[in-house]
Amino acid sequence: MIRPVALVTGGSRGIGLGIAVELAKSGFDLAINGRREPKADSVREAVAAIESAGASCLYARADIADLDGHDAMLDLIRERYGRLDTLINNAGVAPTERADLLEATPESFDRLISINLRGPYFLTQRVCRWMREQRETDDTMRAAVVFVTSVSATMVSTNRGEYCVSKAGLAMASQLFAARMGELAVPVYEVRPGVIKTDMTAGVTEKYDALFADGAAIEQRWGTPGDVGRVVAALARGDLPYATGQAIMVDGGLAVPRL
């Protein structure tokens, strides 16, 4: 039996690794992407975690912001697996410094847009072209694309406006690709995590501990990479049919309006 293959950008740590492990448990082989050296201990540990879940794993080093590197990364996947069934756009960064909206710099804005929005947008374009090619020879192929965004796509943080703008743009990208890929029966989804316990949020632990204690979310706890991973895996498996173009909240009820 041919195993489906998924590419998870930013898949060697945090939410991306949580997604990759859950996909491995669901019968996918994995290609994970990151910017660190393949021999880095953290990369080796990530690959081992994925393989221990029963999958083959390829680490494809690339900077998602570097459009010229996309083809090389996809060529590695072609060479290893000969196919790509699922793309998980997860790679993303926070501002180097949380700056007030009136003080934020163009350099910070450009960095986040390049990594969080421009890179995934054009990687998805390339992958969707490849999916179209695969459909031409195998109309039974079950493909999917998932954009991992954030509750910040709609919830305002005035000390990281560039992050919010990048995620809002990615939310629209998910709907655009859903509309375009509909004729090929390739569903495209958006997953919006809330406050997830990762190295990216380590610097604001006290802030969010206090917010949870004060009832900021309905479920008064941090989310985990596994929480997001299980939702993404369900989408990749096709467990939520007839739902293309939808945004799935994985935020413990953080964004639910309450009186």
GROMACS .gro file of C-alpha atoms in nm:
model
  259
    1MET     CA    1   0.000   0.000   0.000
    2ILE     CA    2   0.133   0.342  -0.097
    3ARG     CA    3   0.166   0.573   0.201
    4PRO     CA    4   0.066   0.937   0.153
    5VAL     CA    5   0.336   1.200   0.197
    6ALA     CA    6   0.303   1.529   0.384
    7LEU     CA    7   0.534   1.829   0.391
    8VAL     CA    8   0.527   2.024   0.718
    9THR     CA    9   0.714   2.352   0.702
   10GLY     CA   10   0.877   2.444   1.030
   11GLY     CA   11   0.822   2.081   1.119
   12SER     CA   12   1.127   2.022   1.337
   13ARG     CA   13   1.002   2.206   1.645
   14GLY     CA   14   0.700   2.340   1.829
   15ILE     CA   15   0.361   2.321   1.661
   16GLY     CA   16   0.513   2.187   1.340
   17LEU     CA   17   0.668   1.890   1.516
   18GLY     CA   18   0.342   1.823   1.697
   19ILE     CA   19   0.166   1.816   1.360
   20ALA     CA   20   0.430   1.593   1.201
   21VAL     CA   21   0.411   1.335   1.480
   22GLU     CA   22   0.031   1.317   1.458
   23LEU     CA   23   0.049   1.278   1.079
   24ALA     CA   24   0.301   0.997   1.125
   25LYS     CA   25   0.058   0.823   1.360
   26SER     CA   26  -0.208   0.861   1.091
   27GLY     CA   27  -0.006   0.673   0.830
   28PHE     CA   28   0.174   0.955   0.650
   29ASP     CA   29   0.539   0.964   0.559
   30LEU     CA   30   0.691   1.303   0.632
   31ALA     CA   31   0.908   1.570   0.485
   32ILE     CA   32   0.984   1.836   0.743
   33ASN     CA   33   1.147   2.168   0.674
   34GLY     CA   34   1.360   2.398   0.888
   35ARG     CA   35   1.653   2.637   0.872
   36ARG     CA   36   1.887   2.454   1.110
   37GLU     CA   37   2.170   2.223   1.007
   38PRO     CA   38   2.056   1.863   0.949
   39LYS     CA   39   2.314   1.743   1.203
   40ALA     CA   40   2.182   1.968   1.481
   41ASP     CA   41   2.076   1.767   1.787
   42SER     CA   42   1.729   1.920   1.784
   43VAL     CA   43   1.677   1.815   1.422
   44ARG     CA   44   1.797   1.462   1.490
   45GLU     CA   45   1.560   1.439   1.786
   46ALA     CA   46   1.267   1.562   1.577
   47VAL     CA   47   1.335   1.308   1.301
   48ALA     CA   48   1.365   1.032   1.562
   49ALA     CA   49   1.032   1.130   1.720
   50ILE     CA   50   0.858   1.114   1.382
   51GLU     CA   51   1.019   0.784   1.287
   52SER     CA   52   0.927   0.634   1.625
   53ALA     CA   53   0.564   0.708   1.535
   54GLY     CA   54   0.601   0.474   1.237
   55ALA     CA   55   0.688   0.706   0.950
   56SER     CA   56   0.973   0.764   0.714
   57CYS     CA   57   1.106   1.117   0.759
   58LEU     CA   58   1.305   1.343   0.527
   59TYR     CA   59   1.455   1.664   0.664
   60ALA     CA   60   1.467   1.925   0.389
   61ARG     CA   61   1.663   2.230   0.499
   62ALA     CA   62   1.529   2.550   0.347
   63ASP     CA   63   1.431   2.905   0.432
   64ILE     CA   64   1.065   2.946   0.339
   65ALA     CA   65   1.126   3.317   0.278
   66ASP     CA   66   1.377   3.228   0.003
   67LEU     CA   67   1.157   3.155  -0.297
   68ASP     CA   68   1.454   3.030  -0.497
   69GLY     CA   69   1.496   2.745  -0.248
   70HIS     CA   70   1.143   2.609  -0.285
   71ASP     CA   71   1.209   2.406  -0.599
   72ALA     CA   72   1.519   2.246  -0.448
   73MET     CA   73   1.319   2.141  -0.142
   74LEU     CA   74   1.041   1.994  -0.355
   75ASP     CA   75   1.297   1.818  -0.574
   76LEU     CA   76   1.430   1.641  -0.264
   77ILE     CA   77   1.078   1.521  -0.186
   78ARG     CA   78   1.029   1.403  -0.547
   79GLU     CA   79   1.356   1.213  -0.531
   80ARG     CA   80   1.278   1.049  -0.196
   81TYR     CA   81   0.905   0.980  -0.228
   82GLY     CA   82   0.797   1.058  -0.583
   83ARG     CA   83   0.480   1.226  -0.459
   84LEU     CA   84   0.335   1.487  -0.226
   85ASP     CA   85  -0.021   1.452  -0.099
   86THR     CA   86  -0.045   1.713   0.174
   87LEU     CA   87   0.111   2.052   0.242
   88ILE     CA   88   0.103   2.198   0.593
   89ASN     CA   89   0.207   2.564   0.588
   90ASN     CA   90   0.324   2.598   0.947
   91ALA     CA   91   0.658   2.784   0.939
   92GLY     CA   92   0.638   3.129   1.090
   93VAL     CA   93   0.809   3.373   1.323
   94ALA     CA   94   0.715   3.636   1.579
   95PRO     CA   95   0.866   3.985   1.582
   96THR     CA   96   1.217   3.997   1.720
   97GLU     CA   97   1.093   4.272   1.949
   98ARG     CA   98   0.734   4.345   2.050
   99ALA     CA   99   0.707   4.713   1.959
  100ASP     CA  100   0.415   4.951   1.995
  101LEU     CA  101   0.226   5.001   1.670
  102LEU     CA  102   0.346   5.362   1.653
  103GLU     CA  103   0.710   5.259   1.693
  104ALA     CA  104   0.736   4.939   1.486
  105THR     CA  105   0.987   4.939   1.202
  106PRO     CA  106   0.952   4.866   0.829
  107GLU     CA  107   1.235   4.614   0.864
  108SER     CA  108   1.037   4.408   1.116
  109PHE     CA  109   0.725   4.431   0.900
  110ASP     CA  110   0.911   4.317   0.588
  111ARG     CA  111   1.071   4.026   0.775
  112LEU     CA  112   0.741   3.890   0.900
  113ILE     CA  113   0.558   3.934   0.572
  114SER     CA  114   0.842   3.760   0.388
  115ILE     CA  115   0.850   3.457   0.618
  116ASN     CA  116   0.491   3.429   0.737
  117LEU     CA  117   0.301   3.526   0.421
  118ARG     CA  118   0.499   3.569   0.101
  119GLY     CA  119   0.695   3.246   0.141
  120PRO     CA  120   0.397   3.020   0.218
  121TYR     CA  121   0.189   3.185  -0.055
  122PHE     CA  122   0.435   3.102  -0.330
  123LEU     CA  123   0.528   2.762  -0.188
  124THR     CA  124   0.159   2.672  -0.199
  125GLN     CA  125   0.147   2.788  -0.560
  126ARG     CA  126   0.431   2.549  -0.649
  127VAL     CA  127   0.286   2.258  -0.452
  128CYS     CA  128  -0.061   2.305  -0.601
  129ARG     CA  129   0.089   2.290  -0.950
  130TRP     CA  130   0.252   1.960  -0.854
  131MET     CA  131  -0.077   1.834  -0.711
  132ARG     CA  132  -0.245   1.921  -1.041
  133GLU     CA  133   0.018   1.717  -1.225
  134GLN     CA  134  -0.037   1.422  -0.994
  135ARG     CA  135  -0.414   1.442  -1.042
  136GLU     CA  136  -0.365   1.407  -1.417
  137THR     CA  137  -0.222   1.057  -1.371
  138ASP     CA  138  -0.399   0.951  -1.050
  139ASP     CA  139  -0.753   1.078  -1.001
  140THR     CA  140  -0.781   0.876  -0.679
  141MET     CA  141  -0.512   1.081  -0.507
  142ARG     CA  142  -0.641   1.239  -0.185
  143ALA     CA  143  -0.469   1.573  -0.145
  144ALA     CA  144  -0.506   1.860   0.102
  145VAL     CA  145  -0.349   2.191   0.199
  146VAL     CA  146  -0.357   2.338   0.550
  147PHE     CA  147  -0.252   2.689   0.649
  148VAL     CA  148  -0.161   2.718   1.017
  149THR     CA  149  -0.233   3.079   1.107
  150SER     CA  150  -0.327   3.217   1.450
  151VAL     CA  151  -0.610   3.374   1.644
  152SER     CA  152  -0.408   3.688   1.567
  153ALA     CA  153  -0.559   3.677   1.217
  154THR     CA  154  -0.856   3.856   1.375
  155MET     CA  155  -0.758   3.936   1.735
  156VAL     CA  156  -0.563   4.261   1.774
  157SER     CA  157  -0.225   4.289   1.948
  158THR     CA  158  -0.098   4.645   1.908
  159ASN     CA  159   0.254   4.549   2.016
  160ARG     CA  160   0.297   4.305   1.727
  161GLY     CA  161   0.091   4.448   1.448
  162GLU     CA  162   0.311   4.303   1.174
  163TYR     CA  163   0.244   3.953   1.307
  164CYS     CA  164  -0.133   4.011   1.303
  165VAL     CA  165  -0.120   4.148   0.949
  166SER     CA  166   0.084   3.851   0.825
  167LYS     CA  167  -0.161   3.602   0.974
  168ALA     CA  168  -0.464   3.789   0.841
  169GLY     CA  169  -0.308   3.774   0.495
  170LEU     CA  170  -0.248   3.402   0.531
  171ALA     CA  171  -0.613   3.354   0.629
  172MET     CA  172  -0.717   3.512   0.299
  173ALA     CA  173  -0.460   3.302   0.112
  174SER     CA  174  -0.627   2.987   0.247
  175GLN     CA  175  -0.962   3.094   0.103
  176LEU     CA  176  -0.808   3.193  -0.229
  177PHE     CA  177  -0.641   2.855  -0.273
  178ALA     CA  178  -0.956   2.676  -0.156
  179ALA     CA  179  -1.149   2.848  -0.434
  180ARG     CA  180  -0.883   2.780  -0.696
  181MET     CA  181  -0.825   2.413  -0.606
  182GLY     CA  182  -1.192   2.326  -0.574
  183GLU     CA  183  -1.213   2.212  -0.935
  184LEU     CA  184  -0.939   1.957  -0.858
  185ALA     CA  185  -1.115   1.837  -0.542
  186VAL     CA  186  -0.822   1.948  -0.326
  187PRO     CA  187  -0.957   2.087   0.002
  188VAL     CA  188  -0.776   2.378   0.163
  189TYR     CA  189  -0.821   2.462   0.530
  190GLU     CA  190  -0.703   2.716   0.782
  191VAL     CA  191  -0.621   2.617   1.140
  192ARG     CA  192  -0.601   2.900   1.395
  193PRO     CA  193  -0.413   2.807   1.712
  194GLY     CA  194  -0.453   3.013   2.024
  195VAL     CA  195  -0.189   3.036   2.296
  196ILE     CA  196   0.029   2.727   2.248
  197LYS     CA  197   0.314   2.620   2.475
  198THR     CA  198   0.624   2.641   2.254
  199ASP     CA  199   0.963   2.810   2.254
  200MET     CA  200   0.801   3.102   2.067
  201THR     CA  201   0.574   3.178   2.364
  202ALA     CA  202   0.830   3.103   2.636
  203GLY     CA  203   0.906   3.471   2.684
  204VAL     CA  204   0.546   3.559   2.770
  205THR     CA  205   0.469   3.270   3.006
  206GLU     CA  206   0.383   3.488   3.304
  207LYS     CA  207   0.155   3.708   3.096
  208TYR     CA  208  -0.053   3.421   2.965
  209ASP     CA  209  -0.052   3.229   3.292
  210ALA     CA  210  -0.219   3.533   3.445
  211LEU     CA  211  -0.464   3.569   3.158
  212PHE     CA  212  -0.568   3.204   3.180
  213ALA     CA  213  -0.610   3.235   3.555
  214ASP     CA  214  -0.834   3.533   3.489
  215GLY     CA  215  -1.054   3.334   3.250
  216ALA     CA  216  -0.925   3.464   2.915
  217ALA     CA  217  -1.009   3.129   2.750
  218ILE     CA  218  -1.300   2.896   2.816
  219GLU     CA  219  -1.054   2.611   2.870
  220GLN     CA  220  -0.820   2.766   3.124
  221ARG     CA  221  -0.494   2.612   3.010
  222TRP     CA  222  -0.221   2.650   2.753
  223GLY     CA  223  -0.269   2.465   2.426
  224THR     CA  224  -0.013   2.206   2.320
  225PRO     CA  225   0.145   2.123   1.983
  226GLY     CA  226  -0.038   1.792   2.005
  227ASP     CA  227  -0.373   1.971   2.029
  228VAL     CA  228  -0.305   2.142   1.698
  229GLY     CA  229  -0.150   1.830   1.548
  230ARG     CA  230  -0.457   1.615   1.607
  231VAL     CA  231  -0.682   1.867   1.434
  232VAL     CA  232  -0.448   1.901   1.135
  233ALA     CA  233  -0.415   1.523   1.106
  234ALA     CA  234  -0.795   1.489   1.096
  235LEU     CA  235  -0.809   1.739   0.810
  236ALA     CA  236  -0.528   1.565   0.622
  237ARG     CA  237  -0.702   1.228   0.659
  238GLY     CA  238  -1.023   1.370   0.517
  239ASP     CA  239  -1.220   1.337   0.842
  240LEU     CA  240  -1.393   1.673   0.787
  241PRO     CA  241  -1.543   1.641   0.439
  242TYR     CA  242  -1.738   1.920   0.268
  243ALA     CA  243  -1.557   2.186   0.470
  244THR     CA  244  -1.298   2.332   0.233
  245GLY     CA  245  -1.216   2.698   0.288
  246GLN     CA  246  -1.306   2.686   0.655
  247ALA     CA  247  -1.107   2.816   0.952
  248ILE     CA  248  -1.083   2.573   1.244
  249MET     CA  249  -1.018   2.733   1.583
  250VAL     CA  250  -0.783   2.546   1.819
  251ASP     CA  251  -0.776   2.801   2.098
  252GLY     CA  252  -0.964   2.662   2.396
  253GLY     CA  253  -1.242   2.913   2.332
  254LEU     CA  254  -1.009   3.215   2.354
  255ALA     CA  255  -1.176   3.393   2.063
  256VAL     CA  256  -1.536   3.322   2.166
  257PRO     CA  257  -1.713   3.652   2.242
  258ARG     CA  258  -1.854   3.646   2.593
  259LEU     CA  259  -2.050   3.890   2.808
   0.00000   0.00000   0.00000
